[in-house]
Coordinates of C-alpha atoms in Angstrom, one line a residue:
Chain A
D1 CA -54.8 0.9 280.2
G2 CA -52.7 3.7 278.7
G3 CA -53.9 7.3 279.4
I4 CA -52.9 10.4 281.1
T5 CA -53.7 11.3 284.4
Q6 CA -54.0 14.4 286.3
S7 CA -54.1 15.0 289.9
P8 CA -55.9 16.0 292.2
K9 CA -59.4 16.7 290.6
Y10 CA -59.9 19.6 292.8
L11 CA -57.5 21.9 294.3
F12 CA -58.0 24.9 296.7
R13 CA -55.2 27.4 297.2
K14 CA -55.4 30.4 299.4
E15 CA -54.2 34.0 297.8
G16 CA -50.3 34.0 297.6
Q17 CA -49.4 30.7 297.5
N18 CA -47.8 28.3 294.8
V19 CA -49.4 25.2 293.7
T20 CA -48.6 22.7 291.7
L21 CA -51.1 20.6 289.0
S22 CA -49.6 17.0 288.4
C23 CA -49.7 15.3 284.6
E24 CA -48.4 12.1 283.9
Q25 CA -49.2 9.9 280.8
N26 CA -48.0 6.3 279.9
L27 CA -48.5 6.8 276.2
N28 CA -44.9 7.1 275.2
H29 CA -45.8 10.5 273.7
D30 CA -43.1 13.3 272.9
A31 CA -45.3 16.3 273.4
M32 CA -47.4 17.6 276.4
Y33 CA -49.5 20.6 276.8
W34 CA -51.0 22.6 279.5
Y35 CA -54.3 24.7 278.5
R36 CA -56.5 26.7 280.5
Q37 CA -60.5 26.9 280.4
D38 CA -62.6 29.7 281.8
P39 CA -66.4 29.8 281.5
G40 CA -67.4 30.9 277.8
Q41 CA -64.2 30.6 276.4
G42 CA -62.4 28.0 274.6
L43 CA -59.1 26.5 275.7
R44 CA -56.0 28.2 275.8
L45 CA -52.3 27.4 275.8
I46 CA -50.1 27.8 278.6
Y47 CA -47.0 26.3 278.0
Y48 CA -46.1 23.1 275.6
S49 CA -43.4 20.6 275.7
Q50 CA -41.9 18.8 272.5
I51 CA -39.1 16.8 274.2
V52 CA -37.9 16.5 277.3
N53 CA -35.7 19.1 279.2
D54 CA -37.4 22.2 276.6
F55 CA -40.7 23.9 276.8
Q56 CA -42.1 26.7 275.7
K57 CA -44.8 29.6 276.5
G58 CA -47.8 29.6 275.2
D59 CA -50.0 32.5 274.8
I60 CA -50.9 33.0 278.5
A61 CA -47.5 31.7 280.5
E62 CA -47.5 34.7 282.8
G63 CA -47.5 33.4 286.4
Y64 CA -47.3 30.1 285.2
S65 CA -43.9 28.0 285.7
V66 CA -43.3 24.3 284.1
S67 CA -40.8 21.7 284.2
R68 CA -40.2 18.1 281.9
E69 CA -37.5 15.9 283.5
K70 CA -39.1 12.9 282.4
K71 CA -40.8 12.1 278.9
E72 CA -43.7 11.1 281.2
S73 CA -44.4 13.8 283.4
F74 CA -45.4 17.9 282.5
P75 CA -46.3 19.4 286.2
L76 CA -47.4 23.3 285.9
T77 CA -47.1 25.2 288.9
V78 CA -49.6 28.2 289.4
T79 CA -47.5 30.9 291.1
S80 CA -48.8 33.9 293.2
A81 CA -48.3 35.9 290.0
Q82 CA -51.0 34.4 288.3
K83 CA -53.7 37.3 289.2
N84 CA -56.9 35.2 288.4
P85 CA -56.1 31.5 288.8
T86 CA -59.2 29.7 289.4
A87 CA -60.1 28.0 286.5
F88 CA -60.3 24.3 284.8
Y89 CA -56.9 23.2 283.9
L90 CA -56.4 20.4 281.0
C91 CA -53.3 18.7 280.3
A92 CA -53.0 16.9 276.5
S93 CA -49.9 14.7 274.8
S94 CA -49.6 14.0 271.5
P95 CA -47.3 11.4 269.7
T96 CA -44.7 13.7 268.0
A97 CA -44.6 17.5 267.8
A98 CA -42.5 18.2 264.6
G99 CA -43.7 16.9 260.7
S100 CA -46.8 17.6 258.8
S101 CA -48.4 14.2 259.6
Y102 CA -51.7 14.2 261.6
N103 CA -50.9 13.8 265.4
E104 CA -54.0 13.6 267.7
Q105 CA -53.9 15.5 271.3
F106 CA -55.3 12.9 274.1
F107 CA -56.5 15.1 276.9
G108 CA -56.4 14.4 280.3
P109 CA -59.5 14.5 283.1
G110 CA -58.6 18.5 284.3
T111 CA -58.1 19.8 287.3
R112 CA -60.4 22.4 288.7
L113 CA -58.3 24.7 290.8
T114 CA -59.9 27.5 292.9
V115 CA -58.6 30.3 294.9
L116 CA -60.1 31.1 298.4
Chain B
A1 CA -51.9 34.4 264.1
Q2 CA -54.7 31.5 264.0
T3 CA -58.7 32.5 265.2
V4 CA -61.2 30.2 265.5
T5 CA -64.5 31.6 266.0
Q6 CA -67.7 29.6 267.0
S7 CA -71.0 32.3 266.7
Q8 CA -73.6 30.3 268.5
P9 CA -72.9 29.9 272.4
E10 CA -76.0 27.7 272.3
M11 CA -78.0 25.2 270.5
S12 CA -80.8 23.2 271.3
V13 CA -82.4 20.3 269.0
Q14 CA -85.0 17.7 269.6
E15 CA -84.0 13.9 270.2
A16 CA -83.6 12.0 266.6
E17 CA -83.4 15.6 264.4
T18 CA -80.3 16.9 263.0
V19 CA -78.2 20.0 264.2
T20 CA -75.6 21.8 262.7
L21 CA -73.1 23.7 264.7
S22 CA -71.1 26.6 263.0
C23 CA -67.4 27.2 263.2
T24 CA -65.0 29.8 261.0
Y25 CA -61.2 30.5 261.4
D26 CA -58.8 32.5 260.2
T27 CA -55.3 31.8 258.7
S28 CA -52.9 32.7 255.9
E29 CA -51.8 28.9 256.0
S30 CA -52.9 26.5 253.0
D31 CA -52.2 22.9 254.8
Y32 CA -53.8 22.9 258.5
Y33 CA -55.8 20.2 260.4
L34 CA -59.1 21.1 261.7
F35 CA -61.2 19.1 264.5
W36 CA -64.4 19.1 266.4
Y37 CA -64.0 18.0 270.1
K38 CA -67.0 17.2 272.8
Q39 CA -66.6 18.2 276.0
P40 CA -69.2 16.2 278.1
P41 CA -70.4 17.3 281.7
S42 CA -67.4 15.1 283.1
R43 CA -65.4 17.6 281.1
Q44 CA -63.1 15.0 279.8
M45 CA -61.9 16.2 276.2
I46 CA -63.0 13.8 273.3
L47 CA -62.6 14.0 269.4
V48 CA -65.5 13.8 267.4
I49 CA -64.2 14.2 264.0
R50 CA -61.1 15.8 262.0
Q51 CA -60.4 17.2 258.9
E52 CA -57.2 17.8 256.6
A53 CA -57.4 21.2 254.6
Y54 CA -55.6 19.3 251.8
K55 CA -58.8 16.6 251.4
Q56 CA -61.8 18.1 249.6
Q57 CA -63.8 15.2 250.7
N58 CA -65.9 16.0 254.2
A59 CA -65.0 13.8 256.9
T60 CA -67.7 11.7 258.0
E61 CA -67.6 9.4 261.5
N62 CA -71.0 7.4 261.7
R63 CA -73.8 9.8 262.8
F64 CA -71.2 13.1 262.6
S65 CA -70.1 14.6 259.4
V66 CA -68.3 17.8 258.7
N67 CA -69.0 20.8 256.0
F68 CA -65.8 22.0 255.1
Q69 CA -65.6 25.2 253.1
K70 CA -62.0 26.0 252.7
A71 CA -62.4 29.0 250.4
A72 CA -65.1 30.3 253.1
K73 CA -63.2 29.2 255.7
S74 CA -65.9 27.3 257.3
F75 CA -66.1 24.2 259.2
S76 CA -69.5 23.4 260.6
L77 CA -70.3 19.9 262.3
K78 CA -73.7 17.9 261.5
I79 CA -75.0 15.7 263.8
S80 CA -77.4 13.9 262.7
D81 CA -80.1 11.5 264.6
S82 CA -79.2 13.1 267.7
Q83 CA -79.4 11.4 271.2
L84 CA -79.5 12.3 274.8
G85 CA -75.9 11.5 274.7
D86 CA -74.8 14.4 272.4
A87 CA -75.3 16.9 275.1
A88 CA -71.9 18.5 275.5
M89 CA -70.1 21.9 274.8
Y90 CA -68.4 21.1 271.4
F91 CA -65.3 23.1 270.5
C92 CA -63.9 23.7 266.9
A93 CA -60.0 23.6 266.7
Y94 CA -57.4 24.6 264.5
R95 CA -53.8 23.4 264.5
S96 CA -51.0 24.0 262.0
P97 CA -49.1 21.0 260.4
Q98 CA -45.9 23.1 261.5
G99 CA -44.1 23.7 264.5
A100 CA -45.4 22.8 267.6
Q101 CA -48.9 21.8 266.5
K102 CA -50.7 23.5 269.4
L103 CA -54.3 23.5 269.1
V104 CA -56.0 26.8 268.7
F105 CA -60.1 26.7 270.0
G106 CA -63.1 28.5 269.3
Q107 CA -65.2 29.4 272.7
G108 CA -67.7 26.2 272.2
T109 CA -71.0 25.9 271.5
R110 CA -73.3 24.2 274.3
L111 CA -75.7 21.5 272.6
T112 CA -78.6 20.6 274.7
I113 CA -80.7 17.9 273.4
N114 CA -84.6 18.1 273.9
P115 CA -86.2 14.7 274.5

């Protein structure tokens, strides 16, 4: 089955620790995205990548880092610099990043991060 | 920058009735895409319906339809014959055709279906 997997589903972290959230897709999509979801708010973009070895900051990138060494993988690291990291994190991918044609974003099941 | 506003934090409807969820957006672009996503308790984001701004005809997907008013920058979702499985958070989203094609989301509307 093609799709996007995120692991783990639930993650607990102590204050001051870095933690990495996994996102893998087997849809052969070029573009990948990380969103953060807080209660009462919509999804906000953290980072995105249009091609391998390239990525750009989204609207709330401070305290986060990413890498894109493989087309299928786009891990997100939540660093100790992130002031309020407790949230639900969603990864998404889409076929192509450029152009005006319609490109649907497909979402993974998400990771719930709680800082203790 | 584009913004999306959903002014109804919560809505409820009787099973089998019709409900309309509101969404307004702000943009200076003439061409763009609009989406409604559903997020059930499982928290999986599911695309419900999409609309291209250059198309005047409102999109329809089975029981789901939109009322797209480009001049008013309004994009409402109508759910007909509501079913218990429609209970979820609904998010309106905007996407520019240019650049990285990232989605800009509204705050969401929680829809409750009363049996």
